[in-house]
Coordinates of C-alpha atoms in Angstrom, one line a residue:
M6 CA 0.0 0.0 0.0
G7 CA 1.2 3.5 -0.8
L8 CA 1.6 6.6 1.3
K9 CA -1.6 7.5 3.1
V10 CA -2.8 11.0 2.0
M11 CA -5.7 12.4 3.9
F12 CA -7.6 15.2 2.0
I13 CA -9.8 17.5 4.1
H14 CA -12.3 20.0 2.8
S15 CA -14.6 22.4 4.7
G16 CA -18.2 21.4 4.1
A17 CA -19.4 19.1 1.3
G18 CA -21.4 21.3 -1.1
I19 CA -20.8 21.2 -4.8
G20 CA -18.2 23.7 -5.9
G21 CA -14.9 24.2 -7.8
A22 CA -12.6 23.5 -4.8
P23 CA -14.1 20.2 -3.7
V24 CA -14.5 19.0 -7.3
S25 CA -10.8 19.8 -7.9
M26 CA -9.8 18.0 -4.7
V27 CA -11.7 14.7 -5.5
T28 CA -10.5 14.8 -9.1
L29 CA -6.9 14.9 -7.8
A30 CA -7.5 12.2 -5.1
A31 CA -9.1 9.8 -7.6
S32 CA -6.3 10.3 -10.2
L33 CA -3.3 9.6 -7.9
D34 CA -1.3 6.5 -8.7
P35 CA -2.8 3.8 -6.5
K36 CA 0.6 2.0 -6.3
L37 CA 2.1 5.1 -4.7
Y38 CA -0.8 6.7 -2.8
D39 CA -3.7 5.7 -0.7
P40 CA -6.1 8.7 -0.6
H41 CA -8.9 9.3 2.0
V42 CA -11.2 12.3 1.6
V43 CA -12.7 13.8 4.7
F44 CA -15.5 16.4 4.7
T45 CA -16.4 18.5 7.7
D46 CA -20.2 18.3 7.0
N47 CA -22.8 16.4 5.0
G48 CA -23.4 17.2 1.4
P49 CA -23.5 15.9 -2.2
M50 CA -19.7 15.7 -2.6
I51 CA -19.6 12.7 -0.3
D52 CA -21.6 10.5 -2.7
I53 CA -19.7 12.0 -5.6
S54 CA -16.4 11.0 -4.0
R55 CA -17.6 7.4 -3.3
Q56 CA -18.9 7.1 -6.9
M57 CA -15.4 7.9 -8.0
G58 CA -14.1 5.0 -5.9
L59 CA -12.7 7.1 -3.1
K60 CA -12.8 6.4 0.6
A61 CA -14.9 9.3 1.9
S62 CA -15.8 10.2 5.5
V63 CA -17.7 13.0 7.3
V64 CA -16.2 14.4 10.5
K65 CA -18.1 17.4 11.7
M66 CA -15.3 19.9 12.5
R67 CA -16.9 23.4 12.5
G68 CA -14.0 25.4 13.9
V69 CA -13.3 27.0 10.5
M70 CA -12.2 30.6 9.6
A71 CA -13.4 31.4 6.1
Y72 CA -11.9 34.7 4.9
G73 CA -10.7 36.1 1.6
A74 CA -11.5 38.3 -1.3
H75 CA -15.0 36.8 -1.5
V76 CA -15.6 36.4 2.3
P77 CA -15.1 39.6 4.3
L78 CA -14.3 39.4 8.0
S79 CA -17.4 39.6 10.3
I80 CA -18.1 39.0 13.9
K81 CA -20.3 35.9 13.6
P82 CA -17.6 33.6 12.0
V83 CA -15.0 34.9 14.5
I84 CA -17.3 33.9 17.4
N85 CA -18.1 30.6 15.8
F86 CA -14.4 29.9 15.3
A87 CA -13.7 30.7 19.0
I88 CA -16.5 28.5 20.2
Q89 CA -15.7 25.5 17.9
F90 CA -11.9 25.8 18.1
I91 CA -11.4 23.3 20.9
P92 CA -14.0 20.8 19.8
T93 CA -12.5 20.8 16.3
I94 CA -8.9 20.4 17.7
I95 CA -10.2 17.3 19.7
K96 CA -11.9 15.8 16.7
A97 CA -8.9 16.4 14.4
R98 CA -6.6 14.8 17.0
Q99 CA -8.8 11.7 17.1
L100 CA -9.0 11.6 13.3
I101 CA -5.2 11.8 12.9
K102 CA -4.7 9.2 15.7
T103 CA -7.2 6.8 14.1
E104 CA -6.2 7.1 10.5
K105 CA -2.4 7.7 10.9
P106 CA -1.9 9.6 7.6
D107 CA 1.5 10.2 6.1
F108 CA 0.4 13.5 4.8
I109 CA -2.6 15.8 5.3
H110 CA -3.7 17.7 2.2
L111 CA -5.9 20.6 3.4
N112 CA -8.1 22.0 0.6
T113 CA -9.0 25.4 1.8
S114 CA -7.5 28.2 3.9
A115 CA -10.5 28.0 6.3
L116 CA -9.1 24.9 8.0
I117 CA -6.7 26.7 10.2
S118 CA -7.7 24.9 13.4
I119 CA -7.1 21.5 11.8
G120 CA -3.8 22.8 10.5
I121 CA -2.7 23.7 14.0
M122 CA -3.6 20.2 15.3
A123 CA -1.7 18.5 12.4
R124 CA 1.3 20.6 13.2
I125 CA 1.1 19.6 16.8
A126 CA 0.8 15.9 15.8
K127 CA 3.8 16.4 13.5
V128 CA 2.0 15.2 10.4
P129 CA 3.3 17.1 7.3
I130 CA 0.7 19.4 5.8
I131 CA 0.3 20.1 2.1
W132 CA -2.0 23.1 2.0
H133 CA -3.8 23.8 -1.2
I134 CA -4.7 27.5 -1.4
R135 CA -7.5 27.9 -4.0
E136 CA -8.7 31.3 -3.0
V137 CA -7.2 34.8 -2.6
V138 CA -6.4 34.6 1.1
N139 CA -4.9 38.0 1.6
P140 CA -6.8 40.8 -0.2
G141 CA -4.4 43.4 1.3
T142 CA -5.7 43.4 4.9
L143 CA -3.9 42.9 8.2
F144 CA -6.0 39.8 9.0
G145 CA -5.4 38.4 5.5
H146 CA -1.6 39.0 6.0
L147 CA -1.7 37.2 9.4
L148 CA -3.7 34.3 8.0
A149 CA -1.4 33.9 5.0
R150 CA 1.7 33.8 7.3
A151 CA 0.0 31.3 9.6
I152 CA -0.8 29.0 6.7
C153 CA 2.8 29.1 5.5
F154 CA 4.2 28.6 9.0
L155 CA 2.0 25.5 9.7
S156 CA 2.6 23.9 6.3
Y157 CA 5.3 21.7 4.9
R158 CA 4.4 22.8 1.4
V159 CA 1.8 25.3 0.0
I160 CA 0.2 24.8 -3.4
A161 CA -1.1 28.0 -4.9
V162 CA -3.5 27.6 -7.8
S163 CA -2.2 30.6 -9.7
D164 CA 0.6 33.1 -9.6
H165 CA -2.0 35.7 -8.4
V166 CA -2.7 33.6 -5.4
A167 CA 1.0 33.0 -4.7
Q168 CA 1.6 36.7 -4.8
C169 CA -0.8 37.1 -1.9
L170 CA 1.3 34.7 0.2
P171 CA 4.7 35.3 1.9
E172 CA 7.6 34.6 -0.4
G173 CA 9.5 31.3 0.3
E174 CA 10.5 27.9 -1.0
K175 CA 7.4 26.3 0.5
I176 CA 5.2 27.7 -2.2
S177 CA 4.6 25.9 -5.5
V178 CA 2.2 27.2 -8.2
V179 CA 0.1 24.4 -9.8
H180 CA -2.9 25.6 -11.8
N181 CA -6.2 23.7 -11.6
P182 CA -6.8 21.2 -14.3
V183 CA -9.6 20.3 -16.7
N184 CA -10.5 16.9 -18.0
T185 CA -10.3 17.6 -21.8
S186 CA -11.8 14.3 -22.7
I187 CA -15.0 15.1 -20.8
F188 CA -15.1 18.8 -21.7
D189 CA -14.7 18.0 -25.4
P190 CA -16.3 20.1 -28.2
K191 CA -17.3 17.0 -30.1
Y192 CA -20.2 16.6 -27.6
K193 CA -21.5 20.2 -28.0
K194 CA -24.3 19.3 -30.4
K195 CA -25.6 16.6 -28.2
Y196 CA -25.4 18.8 -25.1
R197 CA -27.1 21.7 -26.8
E198 CA -30.0 19.5 -27.8
K199 CA -30.3 18.2 -24.3
T200 CA -30.3 21.6 -22.7
N201 CA -32.7 23.0 -25.2
S202 CA -35.1 20.3 -24.3
L203 CA -34.6 20.7 -20.6
I204 CA -35.2 24.4 -20.4
G205 CA -37.5 24.9 -23.4
L206 CA -35.2 26.6 -25.9
S207 CA -35.0 26.5 -29.7
K208 CA -32.1 26.5 -32.1
R209 CA -32.5 30.2 -32.7
N210 CA -31.7 31.1 -29.1
L211 CA -28.2 32.1 -28.1
I212 CA -27.1 31.0 -24.7
I213 CA -24.9 33.1 -22.4
G214 CA -24.0 31.0 -19.4
I215 CA -22.5 31.7 -15.9
L216 CA -21.3 29.0 -13.5
G217 CA -21.1 29.0 -9.7
S218 CA -23.1 30.0 -6.6
V219 CA -25.0 33.2 -7.0
Q220 CA -23.0 36.0 -5.4
K221 CA -22.5 39.7 -5.8
E222 CA -18.7 39.0 -6.0
K223 CA -19.2 36.7 -8.9
G224 CA -21.0 39.3 -10.9
H225 CA -24.5 37.9 -11.2
F226 CA -26.1 41.2 -10.5
V227 CA -23.9 43.1 -12.9
L228 CA -24.9 40.5 -15.5
A229 CA -28.5 41.2 -14.8
E230 CA -28.0 44.9 -15.6
A231 CA -26.0 44.1 -18.7
A232 CA -28.8 41.8 -19.8
R233 CA -31.2 44.8 -19.9
I234 CA -29.1 46.4 -22.6
I235 CA -28.5 43.2 -24.5
K236 CA -32.2 42.1 -24.7
K237 CA -33.3 45.4 -26.3
K238 CA -31.2 44.5 -29.4
F239 CA -31.0 40.7 -29.2
P240 CA -34.3 39.2 -28.0
Q241 CA -33.2 35.7 -28.9
V242 CA -30.5 35.7 -26.1
V243 CA -31.1 33.8 -22.9
F244 CA -29.0 33.6 -19.8
L245 CA -28.3 30.3 -18.2
I246 CA -27.3 30.1 -14.5
V247 CA -25.6 26.9 -13.5
G248 CA -25.5 27.2 -9.7
G249 CA -27.7 28.5 -7.0
G250 CA -28.1 30.0 -3.5
A251 CA -28.3 28.5 -0.1
P252 CA -28.0 24.7 0.3
E253 CA -31.0 22.4 0.3
G254 CA -32.8 22.5 3.6
Y255 CA -31.9 26.1 4.5
A256 CA -35.5 27.2 4.2
D257 CA -36.4 24.8 7.1
T258 CA -33.7 26.2 9.5
L259 CA -34.6 28.7 12.1
R260 CA -33.0 31.5 10.1
G261 CA -34.6 30.4 6.9
R262 CA -38.1 30.3 8.5
L263 CA -37.5 33.8 10.1
K264 CA -36.6 35.2 6.7
T265 CA -39.7 33.6 5.1
F266 CA -41.8 35.1 7.9
L267 CA -40.3 38.6 7.4
R268 CA -40.6 38.2 3.6
V269 CA -37.0 39.0 3.0
P270 CA -35.0 37.1 0.3
L271 CA -33.9 33.7 1.5
D272 CA -30.5 33.9 -0.2
N273 CA -28.7 35.5 -3.1
Q274 CA -30.6 33.5 -5.7
A275 CA -33.9 34.9 -4.2
K276 CA -32.4 38.4 -4.3
L277 CA -31.4 38.0 -7.9
N278 CA -34.9 36.7 -8.7
R279 CA -36.4 39.9 -7.2
V280 CA -34.0 42.0 -9.3
L281 CA -34.9 40.1 -12.5
S282 CA -38.6 40.5 -11.7
K283 CA -38.2 44.3 -11.3
I284 CA -36.4 44.7 -14.6
D285 CA -38.8 42.3 -16.4
L286 CA -36.1 39.6 -17.3
T287 CA -37.4 36.6 -15.3
E288 CA -38.2 34.7 -18.5
E289 CA -34.8 35.4 -20.0
F290 CA -32.8 33.9 -17.1
K291 CA -32.9 30.1 -16.8
S292 CA -31.5 28.5 -13.6
V293 CA -30.7 24.8 -13.3
G294 CA -29.3 24.9 -9.8
Y295 CA -26.1 23.2 -8.6
Q296 CA -25.0 20.4 -10.9
A297 CA -22.5 17.6 -10.2
D298 CA -21.9 17.3 -13.9
V299 CA -21.6 20.7 -15.5
A300 CA -20.1 19.5 -18.9
P301 CA -23.5 19.3 -20.7
Y302 CA -24.4 22.8 -19.6
V303 CA -21.0 24.3 -20.5
G304 CA -21.2 22.5 -23.9
S305 CA -24.6 24.0 -24.6
M306 CA -23.4 27.6 -24.2
D307 CA -22.6 30.0 -27.0
I308 CA -20.7 32.3 -24.6
L309 CA -19.5 31.8 -21.0
V310 CA -19.4 34.9 -18.9
A311 CA -17.4 35.4 -15.7
P312 CA -18.1 39.0 -14.6
N313 CA -16.4 38.8 -11.2
I314 CA -16.0 42.0 -9.2
K315 CA -13.6 40.3 -6.8
P316 CA -10.8 37.9 -7.8
E317 CA -10.9 34.1 -7.6
G318 CA -7.9 31.8 -7.4
C319 CA -8.2 29.8 -10.6
P320 CA -11.9 29.5 -11.7
R321 CA -12.8 26.0 -13.1
S322 CA -15.4 27.6 -15.3
L323 CA -12.8 29.3 -17.4
L324 CA -10.9 26.1 -17.9
E325 CA -14.0 24.1 -18.7
A326 CA -15.2 26.7 -21.3
M327 CA -11.8 26.8 -23.0
S328 CA -11.6 23.0 -23.1
M329 CA -15.1 22.9 -24.7
S330 CA -14.2 25.6 -27.2
V331 CA -16.7 28.0 -25.7
P332 CA -15.7 31.7 -26.0
V333 CA -15.4 33.6 -22.8
V334 CA -16.1 37.2 -21.6
V335 CA -14.3 37.6 -18.2
S336 CA -13.5 40.5 -15.9
D337 CA -9.9 41.7 -16.2
I338 CA -9.2 40.9 -12.5
G339 CA -6.9 38.6 -10.5
P340 CA -5.6 35.7 -12.5
S341 CA -7.9 36.1 -15.5
R342 CA -5.2 36.9 -18.1
E343 CA -2.8 34.4 -16.5
I344 CA -5.4 31.7 -17.1
M345 CA -6.9 32.8 -20.4
G346 CA -3.9 34.4 -22.2
D347 CA -4.7 37.1 -24.7
K348 CA -6.4 35.1 -27.5
C349 CA -9.1 33.0 -25.7
A350 CA -11.3 35.7 -24.2
Y351 CA -12.7 39.2 -24.3
F352 CA -11.9 41.1 -21.1
C353 CA -14.3 43.6 -19.4
E354 CA -13.8 46.1 -16.6
P355 CA -15.0 44.6 -13.2
G356 CA -18.4 45.9 -12.2
N357 CA -18.8 48.0 -15.3
V358 CA -22.2 47.2 -16.9
L359 CA -21.4 49.0 -20.2
S360 CA -18.0 47.3 -20.5
L361 CA -19.6 43.9 -19.9
S362 CA -22.5 44.4 -22.3
S363 CA -20.3 45.8 -25.1
Q364 CA -18.0 42.8 -25.0
L365 CA -20.9 40.4 -24.9
I366 CA -22.5 42.2 -27.8
A367 CA -19.3 42.0 -29.9
L368 CA -19.4 38.2 -29.6
I369 CA -23.2 37.9 -30.0
E370 CA -22.9 39.7 -33.4
S371 CA -20.0 37.6 -34.7
K372 CA -20.1 33.8 -35.0
V373 CA -16.7 34.0 -36.6
L374 CA -15.2 35.7 -33.5
R375 CA -16.9 33.2 -31.2
K376 CA -15.4 30.3 -33.1
Q377 CA -12.0 32.0 -33.2
L378 CA -11.9 32.5 -29.4
G379 CA -13.3 29.0 -28.8
N380 CA -10.8 27.2 -30.9
A381 CA -7.9 29.1 -29.3
G382 CA -9.2 28.2 -25.9
R383 CA -9.3 24.5 -26.8
V384 CA -5.6 24.6 -27.9
R385 CA -4.7 26.4 -24.6
A386 CA -6.6 23.9 -22.4
L387 CA -4.9 21.0 -24.1
S388 CA -1.4 22.5 -23.8
K389 CA -1.5 24.0 -20.3
F390 CA -4.3 22.5 -18.1
E391 CA -4.5 18.8 -18.8
V392 CA -5.3 16.6 -15.7
A393 CA -2.3 14.3 -16.4
N394 CA 0.1 17.2 -16.2
H395 CA -1.5 18.4 -13.0
I396 CA -1.3 15.0 -11.3
E397 CA 2.3 14.6 -12.3
K398 CA 3.2 17.9 -10.7
I399 CA 1.3 17.1 -7.4
Q400 CA 2.9 13.6 -7.3
N401 CA 6.3 15.0 -7.8
L402 CA 5.7 17.4 -4.9
Y403 CA 4.5 14.6 -2.7
G404 CA 7.6 12.6 -3.7
S405 CA 9.9 15.4 -2.8
V406 CA 8.3 15.9 0.6
S407 CA 8.5 12.2 1.3
D408 CA 12.1 12.1 0.4
E409 CA 12.9 15.1 2.6
I410 CA 11.1 13.7 5.6
N411 CA 12.9 10.3 5.1
S412 CA 16.2 12.0 4.7
K413 CA 15.7 14.0 8.0
S414 CA 14.7 10.8 9.8
V415 CA 17.9 9.0 8.7
M416 CA 20.0 12.0 9.8
R417 CA 18.4 11.9 13.3
Q418 CA 19.4 8.3 13.6

């Protein structure tokens, strides 16, 4: 049996970070590594992991500290972290004692308490930073330094993310991958027919799609305003949202019931729905919720849009669109140009409705341009973001860490 690698992720909802993690874990060489994925709460990623043949467990460790460009500091998570810190330390200690991993691979910066326990237990930590941890604040600076101190190695998903961390030999940049055999343009016709049937569209419709949870930071509300401009000139355009708001069951919680009673929006999806109703665009926006398999939806899009007003680490949606030969309009922010290059996307000013709408209109008007950007994206995805290359880099990093640890053990003897 190979080295035991324990992957830990905060929560178990569907998202880019957990999908990237389980893809990595499932792709490791079974002769060299024995992966075990642990989620800190229940959710759909557990079944997805098991369907991929992975050992998956739930250990409810809620002493997390989520913070970054998309998650501002507020009093409630700080209080929760303080209350849950000791219980999380105890559960993490028991988990490490029971499983005896050779490495712990933490999948989000929020897992600081588990990182502390792993350091105390002297288990090497590989910390995968998939978000912009330090958006230029004192707390972000301290969090970034703590992560680097506790880790044996840090993996940043982009140069932009790495630049927000302290400089040092511990940090390696390994971009997220995309499975180019699944996100393959040869399936686009089939996927488009399936999506048209599902949401009631015809061949004459042009689909502009956006992936991810509905958030102000991801630009959903900016897109709604841009859609007002676009629809006046192009009534055949529809907007496809692949993602959603609060997790299933939230409406039945105490907070959810209180919001319902007070008639305030339940979540960001509900807020967006209200906006769309006010500007008379409800019918033009189609939402399919969170999806474990997004390939059919990406493949059905004529244009993918990522109008973020805050930077992300290395958005999977950009990689998936490139791989599927879908042209992209993306905010010129964070790692967007690092990921897309200059020939695979049109760039817009973050938060600027006119900039976003003009770039989308340029692609709506020209099928030739859409094809040109899409083809360039496919070439870039194949050359830079293949899963096999990603796995090779991670396994090489694991190997170097293992060799260093073994070398130090021999020297102590």
